[in-house]
Amino acid sequence: MQALRNIGIIGRITMLEGARKQVFHVLLMVAVVMIFGSTVLAHFDDKVQAKMLADLSLASMFFVSAAIAITITVTGVPGEMEQKTVYPVLAKAVTRSQFVLGKFAGAMGTVAIGMAVMALAFVFVEWWFLAGHIDFAVLYVVPFLFLETAILAAISLALSTVCSWPLAWFLSVIVCLVGNVKFQLYASLMAKHPTPFNKAAISGFYHVLPSLESFNFKDALVHHMTVPNVYLWQTALYGLCYTAAMLTLASISFRRREL
Amino acid sequence: MTETAIHIAGFRKEYPAARRKEMRLAVNNLDLDVPAGGLFGFLGPNGAGKTTTIKMLLGFIPATLGDASLFGVPVEDPAARRAVGYLPEQPYFHKFLTAQEVVAAHVGFAGAHGRAAKEQTEALLRRVGAYDYRTLRLSKCSKGMVQRVGLATALAGDPKLLIMDEPSSGLDPIGRKELRALLQELKDEGKTLFISSHLLSEMESLCDRVAVLHQGELVACGTPGEITRGDDEIAVLLDGLDETESLAREIATLGGSLARQPETRGIRLVAPAAALYRVMGLLEQRKARVISVSQRHETLEDAFLRLVGSTGH
């Protein structure tokens, strides 16, 4: 029970700190401006307009959420070590795993606040601009965007415990980009490099990198497609397992660090 | 039998030096027992290994060799830190948080929650004199104010053992006076205070026991009275003596010494206080003109400088 409380306290501190930073407000403002800005495409007919509105808004939500998550997690642990704020916390009966999980929880709390603001802006814009029409598919699209961001945050956190924060940030952005085009990239590389060694290496990377594209239900929302429940559950389970694995690696790595 | 608050056996810490192939020895073969209750001064010049030892005690870094326990619990176990409050030399907290938020978090880490946590937070802020600026963000607080908040976090959960690294750093004279009073109060409550400090005159009046660390090794440990030279000395300034060789021999038999002072053209005689009358008798025989006689006792600072060398290197 105390372990959960410790995680909660560290999470709350991280969230308060994150939510009070100007960079968070700026990123959030950029996203809201982009969501409202997508309504200026008034010269298209209503159907195209609705699709573009959803497409642009969800893309803004993902990129801003990913930027917030990566920025907070990648600087979280190294920043605490550099600024020595980690000492008073770990001098209490707080384990390093609790510290790592708390930092993750706090980062995701900040992302959740940002995502809630952006989702409300999106729903309001849809309702106002499309004469009262609201697509309720947003209710599952946004949670999956959140899960995708959680995977990225966990990867950034794990990377930040083994390398410097600029390198961790750079690698996280690469993972974010590659993870979103993984299937196409895999097919293309397999066709270009058919030797067994290359195939094994490509296949290895394919399985280690997260399939972030699986969490993208933007097209389903835009084109009003129905996504099978089984697929949704499988994707959610994959996301949770991947996040848990990354957090375990981050905890193990941070336990070995000399402060 | 007195309980042992801190037990260290054979602590050794090696760091990779600037050239990665070499290792730098920060602490070597350190054995130390700190009894529960009272104030223990952990002294040493910069780079002596004090902070490294504290970091190993708190589990921030592993020891290369040796082990330690806090109230019998190995330091590797986070439960060992349940009874510990720690104040780093310059406590850093999240600057976007208020003093109240920081202290409340530490009260929470110590296991309190709900109404009890709120009451404890307020009591701690009042105790260290930080209540008036509790809603101020730490980015707007002075170094001394942050130090007080740090003290409040160290006291969260009413720990039995307080480990403090230069606790008066950043405090003004009034703050230092209040800190001394607080340390005395905590000592009277029966807490164990393990303090690393350079302010030896302050430590001398407060410490029950001290340990002196030099170049990673323990060079002295005991009560301040045991560390300082017990016998007082007298220093006599003389004038009008032409022949000093025979006097110097006789003074040496009494355990003293004689030295000419080029700047005053006088002679300085130092001898054990117990030999005062015999020294005076010798001076009277030689009709020496006594300019001044003073008695001095070795302070902790004198002892520290004697033990580590005046440069500390």
XYZ file of C-alpha atoms in Angstrom:
572
model
C 0.000 0.000 0.000
C 2.820 2.409 0.934
C 4.553 1.461 -2.339
C 1.507 2.602 -4.331
C 1.304 5.744 -2.225
C 4.977 6.516 -2.941
C 4.390 6.061 -6.678
C 1.344 8.317 -6.416
C 3.257 11.050 -4.569
C 6.146 11.022 -7.076
C 3.592 10.978 -9.905
C 1.765 13.959 -8.413
C 5.000 15.945 -8.010
C 6.007 15.139 -11.612
C 2.562 16.089 -12.875
C 2.454 19.380 -10.959
C 5.949 20.212 -12.156
C 5.147 19.225 -15.750
C 1.796 21.022 -15.887
C 3.335 24.245 -14.533
C 6.081 24.369 -17.136
C 5.666 26.903 -19.915
C 6.636 24.390 -22.591
C 3.544 22.360 -21.669
C 1.272 25.385 -22.056
C 2.878 26.319 -25.370
C 2.517 22.802 -26.816
C -1.079 22.614 -25.678
C -1.832 25.980 -27.197
C -0.268 24.885 -30.508
C -2.517 21.799 -30.577
C -5.690 23.743 -29.759
C -4.834 26.367 -32.389
C -4.285 23.579 -34.957
C -7.624 21.957 -34.067
C -9.485 25.264 -34.387
C -7.385 26.144 -37.409
C -8.591 23.050 -39.274
C -12.039 24.735 -39.529
C -10.676 27.336 -41.929
C -10.799 24.710 -44.688
C -14.343 25.862 -45.407
C -14.148 25.614 -49.151
C -14.524 21.820 -49.098
C -17.916 20.113 -48.920
C -19.156 18.945 -45.521
C -17.996 15.301 -45.836
C -14.468 16.162 -46.868
C -14.456 18.917 -44.286
C -15.376 16.476 -41.504
C -12.677 14.049 -42.596
C -10.008 16.716 -42.758
C -11.069 18.105 -39.419
C -10.769 14.676 -37.764
C -7.535 13.877 -39.566
C -5.762 17.120 -38.671
C -7.087 17.252 -35.117
C -6.093 13.675 -34.253
C -2.674 14.104 -35.866
C -2.146 17.280 -33.780
C -3.272 15.456 -30.662
C -0.835 12.623 -31.241
C 2.193 14.769 -32.040
C 1.642 17.167 -29.172
C 0.956 14.324 -26.702
C 4.043 12.442 -27.914
C 6.138 15.632 -27.603
C 4.905 16.215 -24.031
C 5.446 12.560 -23.037
C 8.931 12.308 -24.553
C 10.049 15.695 -23.189
C 8.898 14.955 -19.642
C 10.140 11.369 -19.433
C 13.425 11.879 -21.232
C 14.440 14.709 -18.879
C 12.708 13.262 -15.817
C 15.244 10.880 -14.288
C 18.457 12.510 -15.677
C 17.110 15.933 -14.680
C 16.402 14.774 -11.136
C 19.920 13.335 -10.924
C 21.550 16.431 -12.366
C 19.590 18.830 -10.153
C 20.028 16.484 -7.153
C 16.283 16.515 -6.450
C 16.456 12.720 -6.427
C 18.464 12.619 -3.163
C 15.833 13.770 -0.661
C 13.297 11.373 -2.227
C 15.494 8.262 -2.337
C 16.812 9.010 1.158
C 13.329 8.013 2.341
C 12.094 4.408 2.194
C 11.337 4.805 -1.518
C 12.716 2.184 -3.907
C 14.195 3.106 -7.247
C 11.476 1.117 -9.038
C 8.843 3.189 -7.240
C 10.688 6.312 -8.351
C 10.729 5.202 -12.008
C 7.055 4.203 -11.939
C 6.172 7.492 -10.244
C 7.979 9.489 -12.915
C 6.096 7.526 -15.592
C 2.746 7.978 -13.841
C 3.366 11.715 -13.507
C 4.308 12.079 -17.156
C 1.188 10.203 -18.229
C -0.915 12.308 -15.860
C 0.380 15.436 -17.590
C -0.306 13.855 -20.993
C -3.831 12.950 -19.809
C -4.531 16.583 -18.854
C -3.252 17.760 -22.226
C -5.166 15.086 -24.123
C -8.391 15.876 -22.266
C -8.078 19.564 -23.217
C -7.323 18.662 -26.854
C -10.155 16.081 -27.030
C -12.629 18.627 -25.636
C -11.444 21.187 -28.183
C -11.870 18.598 -30.961
C -15.399 17.598 -29.845
C -16.390 21.259 -29.503
C -15.057 22.120 -32.963
C -16.861 19.110 -34.516
C -20.123 20.005 -32.784
C -19.923 23.705 -33.602
C -18.617 23.516 -37.131
C -20.522 20.448 -38.313
C -23.902 21.594 -37.000
C -24.200 19.439 -33.921
C -22.562 16.305 -35.383
C -20.275 14.421 -32.978
C -18.524 11.191 -33.938
C -18.473 9.023 -30.802
C -15.670 6.870 -32.240
C -13.449 9.493 -30.620
C -14.182 7.715 -27.333
C -11.957 4.801 -28.317
C -9.602 6.605 -30.678
C -8.334 8.963 -27.957
C -7.659 6.223 -25.334
C -5.630 4.311 -27.928
C -3.695 7.467 -28.737
C -3.028 7.700 -24.995
C -1.796 4.097 -24.933
C 0.486 4.781 -27.895
C 1.886 7.765 -26.016
C 2.359 5.574 -22.921
C 4.528 3.173 -24.944
C 6.620 6.081 -26.192
C 6.931 7.502 -22.670
C 8.067 4.113 -21.299
C 10.662 3.757 -24.085
C 11.956 7.304 -23.460
C 12.177 6.611 -19.739
C 14.110 3.371 -20.301
C 16.475 5.118 -22.734
C 17.030 8.030 -20.333
C 18.353 5.632 -17.686
C 21.089 4.312 -19.978
C 22.158 7.307 -22.055
C 22.269 11.102 -21.957
C 18.940 12.882 -22.329
C 19.661 14.452 -25.759
C 20.543 11.017 -27.142
C 17.511 9.480 -25.426
C 15.305 12.209 -26.923
C 16.757 11.637 -30.399
C 16.322 7.846 -30.168
C 12.764 8.246 -28.852
C 11.837 10.428 -31.824
C 13.359 7.831 -34.181
C 11.350 5.054 -32.470
C 8.213 7.203 -32.739
C 8.712 7.766 -36.458
C 9.819 4.220 -37.337
C 7.143 2.667 -35.100
C 4.491 4.468 -37.118
C 5.704 3.169 -40.495
C 7.026 -0.186 -39.276
C 4.911 -2.446 -41.494
C 5.721 -0.581 -44.721
C 9.386 -0.264 -43.764
C 9.630 -3.993 -42.983
C 8.130 -5.031 -46.318
C 10.340 -2.617 -48.210
C 13.584 -3.620 -46.431
C 12.847 -7.338 -46.759
C 12.398 -6.918 -50.484
C 15.600 -4.875 -50.862
C 17.876 -7.026 -48.652
C 17.007 -10.670 -49.248
C 20.159 -12.281 -47.715
C 19.465 -14.501 -44.660
C 21.605 -12.355 -42.328
C 19.871 -9.134 -43.348
C 16.488 -10.795 -43.113
C 17.254 -12.013 -39.584
C 18.467 -8.547 -38.535
C 15.448 -6.802 -40.064
C 13.126 -9.340 -38.498
C 14.819 -8.813 -35.105
C 14.340 -5.046 -35.284
C 10.783 -5.564 -36.483
C 9.880 -7.560 -33.402
C 11.721 -5.334 -30.915
C 10.355 -2.013 -32.177
C 6.814 -1.133 -31.074
C 3.989 -1.378 -33.605
C 2.714 2.134 -32.993
C 0.695 2.065 -36.197
C -1.620 -0.505 -34.595
C -2.862 2.185 -32.192
C -3.790 4.578 -34.931
C -7.565 4.377 -35.456
C -7.696 7.782 -37.092
C -8.573 6.268 -40.476
C -11.366 4.208 -38.946
C -12.853 7.370 -37.437
C -12.384 9.440 -40.564
C -13.846 6.797 -42.888
C -16.474 5.556 -40.398
C -15.125 1.990 -40.411
C -15.984 -0.507 -37.665
C -13.046 -1.973 -35.789
C -13.600 -5.503 -34.382
C -13.627 -5.647 -30.578
C -11.139 -8.531 -30.541
C -8.621 -6.378 -32.401
C -9.138 -3.540 -29.945
C -8.549 -5.850 -26.956
C -5.489 -7.436 -28.544
C -4.004 -4.019 -29.315
C -4.687 -2.795 -25.790
C -3.064 -5.892 -24.302
C -0.036 -5.504 -26.589
C 0.309 -1.865 -25.546
C 0.097 -2.649 -21.849
C 2.614 -5.522 -22.103
C 5.077 -3.434 -24.118
C 4.799 -0.553 -21.647
C 5.266 -2.928 -18.681
C 8.348 -4.477 -20.322
C 9.907 -1.054 -20.945
C 9.189 0.085 -17.383
C 10.774 -3.105 -16.030
C 13.894 -2.432 -18.108
C 13.940 1.196 -16.902
C 13.663 0.061 -13.264
C 16.446 -2.520 -13.605
C 18.694 -0.016 -15.334
C 18.028 2.757 -12.773
C 18.673 0.356 -9.872
C 22.212 -0.101 -11.194
C 22.921 3.614 -11.556
C 25.262 5.350 -9.098
C 23.703 8.622 -7.972
C 23.761 -1.823 26.167
C 23.668 1.246 23.895
C 21.974 0.700 20.554
C 24.105 1.330 17.470
C 22.529 3.754 15.020
C 25.164 3.446 12.289
C 27.523 0.524 11.899
C 30.141 0.625 9.142
C 32.578 -2.237 8.619
C 35.426 -2.016 6.114
C 33.853 0.528 3.774
C 35.872 1.052 0.613
C 34.878 3.005 -2.471
C 36.810 3.232 -5.697
C 35.813 5.481 -8.584
C 37.169 5.406 -12.107
C 39.698 8.230 -12.342
C 39.870 10.714 -15.208
C 41.835 8.079 -17.079
C 39.336 5.280 -17.072
C 41.944 2.551 -16.586
C 42.936 3.906 -13.178
C 40.817 3.859 -10.042
C 40.619 6.671 -7.487
C 40.196 5.669 -3.874
C 37.546 7.816 -2.154
C 37.092 5.822 1.067
C 39.427 3.164 2.392
C 38.852 0.585 5.093
C 36.455 2.696 7.139
C 35.143 1.177 10.366
C 32.766 3.303 12.385
C 30.101 2.798 15.031
C 27.781 5.647 15.876
C 25.831 5.062 19.084
C 22.141 5.918 19.143
C 21.330 9.278 20.712
C 23.505 12.367 20.694
C 25.285 14.362 18.066
C 28.075 12.780 16.061
C 30.321 15.098 14.075
C 31.745 13.697 10.857
C 34.684 15.948 10.024
C 37.228 16.137 7.279
C 38.639 18.496 4.640
C 37.110 18.729 1.165
C 37.538 15.473 -0.724
C 38.105 13.462 2.452
C 35.299 11.049 1.559
C 32.547 12.334 3.875
C 29.855 12.765 1.219
C 30.839 9.465 -0.424
C 30.393 7.717 2.926
C 26.981 9.352 3.403
C 25.966 8.345 -0.128
C 26.927 4.732 0.594
C 24.995 4.832 3.875
C 21.874 6.016 2.061
C 22.199 3.475 -0.752
C 22.848 6.078 -3.461
C 26.070 4.325 -4.434
C 27.228 0.807 -3.623
C 30.399 0.232 -1.602
C 33.233 -1.453 -3.490
C 33.919 -3.438 -0.319
C 32.451 -3.602 3.164
C 28.981 -3.272 4.560
C 26.918 -1.025 6.774
C 23.653 -1.002 8.648
C 21.301 1.588 10.104
C 19.770 0.412 13.380
C 20.727 -3.139 12.409
C 19.098 -3.082 8.952
C 21.551 -3.406 6.010
C 21.736 -0.185 3.996
C 20.893 -2.064 0.775
C 17.384 -2.601 2.175
C 15.162 0.494 1.608
C 13.513 -0.292 4.970
C 16.788 0.852 6.610
C 15.905 4.395 5.561
C 12.538 4.347 7.323
C 14.161 5.713 10.466
C 16.325 8.216 8.607
C 15.970 11.869 7.688
C 18.537 13.312 5.283
C 19.507 16.897 4.588
C 21.968 17.288 1.688
C 24.507 20.111 1.669
C 22.424 22.123 -0.772
C 18.926 20.692 -0.829
C 17.402 20.981 -4.272
C 13.689 20.577 -4.791
C 11.422 20.989 -7.778
C 11.398 24.743 -8.219
C 7.836 24.861 -9.526
C 6.510 23.411 -6.256
C 5.664 25.331 -3.110
C 7.322 24.713 0.265
C 4.086 23.146 1.505
C 3.827 20.748 -1.468
C 7.415 19.575 -0.988
C 7.071 18.978 2.750
C 3.662 17.296 2.267
C 5.238 14.873 -0.234
C 7.938 13.897 2.260
C 5.395 13.493 5.026
C 3.576 11.156 2.631
C 6.764 9.150 1.970
C 7.051 8.728 5.717
C 3.649 7.012 5.740
C 1.252 9.737 6.875
C -1.827 10.582 4.853
C -5.094 12.489 5.062
C -5.680 14.894 7.921
C -2.674 13.625 9.893
C -0.372 14.386 6.945
C -1.759 17.923 6.665
C -1.256 18.558 10.382
C 2.280 17.139 10.334
C 3.173 19.263 7.315
C 2.018 22.435 9.033
C 3.789 21.510 12.281
C 7.058 20.878 10.434
C 6.834 24.132 8.495
C 6.259 26.011 11.767
C 9.100 24.184 13.528
C 11.712 25.203 10.949
C 10.300 28.714 10.491
C 9.042 28.185 6.934
C 5.303 28.476 7.613
C 5.016 32.101 6.494
C 6.150 31.329 2.951
C 4.535 27.894 2.627
C 2.572 28.859 -0.506
C 5.545 30.447 -2.235
C 7.138 28.528 -5.099
C 10.665 27.403 -4.275
C 11.979 29.183 -7.370
C 11.142 32.432 -5.541
C 12.729 31.390 -2.226
C 16.223 32.335 -1.021
C 18.924 29.735 -0.336
C 18.300 30.006 3.396
C 14.552 29.525 2.941
C 15.133 26.413 0.819
C 17.527 25.123 3.494
C 14.738 25.426 6.069
C 12.377 23.512 3.770
C 15.092 20.879 3.412
C 15.295 20.633 7.163
C 11.521 20.154 7.353
C 11.675 17.311 4.796
C 14.477 15.673 6.778
C 12.333 15.806 9.909
C 9.273 14.351 8.149
C 8.136 11.127 9.778
C 9.944 11.911 13.040
C 13.106 9.936 12.134
C 15.343 8.415 14.805
C 18.470 9.234 12.832
C 19.205 12.503 11.039
C 22.044 12.606 8.534
C 22.960 16.176 7.681
C 25.589 17.425 5.281
C 26.649 20.979 6.220
C 23.233 21.887 7.666
C 24.095 25.539 8.332
C 25.177 26.142 4.749
C 23.242 29.089 3.325
C 21.828 30.223 6.666
C 22.387 33.726 8.011
C 23.664 34.239 11.613
C 20.099 34.246 12.993
C 19.288 31.106 11.032
C 22.459 29.436 12.366
C 21.548 30.322 15.915
C 18.059 28.882 15.396
C 19.569 25.778 13.813
C 21.862 25.248 16.817
C 18.840 25.524 19.092
C 16.920 23.051 16.913
C 19.835 20.586 16.896
C 20.060 20.823 20.679
C 16.305 20.273 20.896
C 16.504 17.200 18.644
C 19.421 15.886 20.689
C 17.420 16.334 23.866
C 14.561 14.370 22.263
C 16.963 11.427 22.028
C 17.521 11.503 18.272
C 20.818 10.545 16.708
C 22.341 13.360 14.672
C 25.113 12.489 12.236
C 26.462 15.779 10.930
C 29.152 16.432 8.395
C 30.428 19.961 8.865
C 33.311 22.343 8.386
C 32.166 24.728 11.126
C 34.265 23.147 13.835
C 33.706 25.818 16.490
C 29.950 25.168 16.237
C 30.433 21.417 16.278
C 32.695 21.495 19.319
C 29.975 22.903 21.544
C 27.311 20.499 20.225
C 29.057 17.203 19.463
C 29.158 14.275 21.832
C 31.531 12.362 19.574
C 33.462 13.180 16.431
C 35.234 11.247 13.704
C 37.895 12.810 11.504
C 38.299 11.508 7.984
C 41.334 12.339 5.894
C 42.052 11.113 2.378
C 39.358 8.480 2.779
C 40.703 7.072 6.018
C 39.599 7.507 9.604
C 42.341 9.332 11.497
C 40.573 9.919 14.818
C 37.345 9.033 16.556
C 36.120 9.849 20.036
C 34.716 12.605 22.215
C 35.993 16.138 21.475
C 37.946 15.890 24.749
C 39.652 12.713 23.552
C 40.471 14.165 20.151
C 41.939 17.421 21.435
C 45.131 17.361 23.466
C 43.943 17.113 27.039
C 46.769 19.096 28.673
C 46.610 22.858 28.539
C 49.652 24.800 27.492
C 51.176 28.091 28.568
C 52.783 30.484 26.154
C 55.256 33.021 27.585
C 56.646 35.936 25.621
C 60.102 37.016 26.799
C 62.508 39.811 26.162
C 66.058 40.662 27.266
C 67.646 37.204 27.123
C 71.016 36.908 25.428
C 71.846 33.309 26.138
C 69.020 30.884 25.448
C 70.663 27.504 24.822
C 70.796 26.315 28.439
C 67.250 27.565 29.075
C 66.012 25.750 25.971
C 67.555 22.484 27.255
C 65.881 22.866 30.642
C 62.526 23.791 29.118
C 62.769 20.750 26.831
C 63.134 18.501 29.892
C 59.788 19.925 31.065
C 58.161 19.038 27.739
C 58.235 22.569 26.305
C 60.057 24.503 23.624
C 61.634 27.861 23.010
C 61.641 29.817 19.755
C 62.923 33.225 18.735
C 60.382 35.443 17.009
C 62.203 37.454 14.326
C 59.303 39.866 13.843
C 59.269 41.039 17.508
C 62.877 40.116 18.400
C 61.348 38.397 21.408
C 61.338 34.755 22.494
C 58.272 32.543 22.687
C 58.269 29.806 25.270
C 55.636 27.076 25.192
C 55.334 24.504 27.972
C 52.718 22.307 29.653
C 50.502 24.325 32.013
C 51.446 22.001 34.866
C 55.058 23.227 34.640
C 54.102 26.922 34.986
C 55.792 27.537 38.374
C 58.969 25.690 37.452
C 59.204 27.673 34.214
C 58.705 30.913 36.133
C 61.456 29.871 38.567
C 63.867 29.277 35.687
C 63.008 32.663 34.160
C 63.491 34.414 37.501
C 66.953 32.816 37.866
C 67.926 34.242 34.447
C 66.288 37.599 35.149
C 64.287 37.354 31.937
C 61.741 40.097 31.256
C 58.297 38.521 30.903
C 56.076 40.421 28.470
C 53.006 38.180 28.637
C 51.828 34.812 29.897
C 48.788 33.114 28.375
C 47.173 29.766 28.823
C 45.560 27.957 25.896
C 43.610 24.762 25.344
C 43.640 22.947 22.010
C 40.330 23.482 20.242
C 38.668 20.995 17.934
C 39.811 23.165 15.039
C 43.440 22.994 16.268
C 43.115 19.223 16.637
C 41.563 18.943 13.187
C 44.421 20.909 11.621
C 46.981 18.854 13.563
C 45.382 15.607 12.364
C 44.915 16.476 8.708
C 47.779 18.949 8.283
C 47.243 22.702 7.961
C 46.543 22.485 4.229
C 44.277 19.508 4.512
C 46.259 17.650 1.822
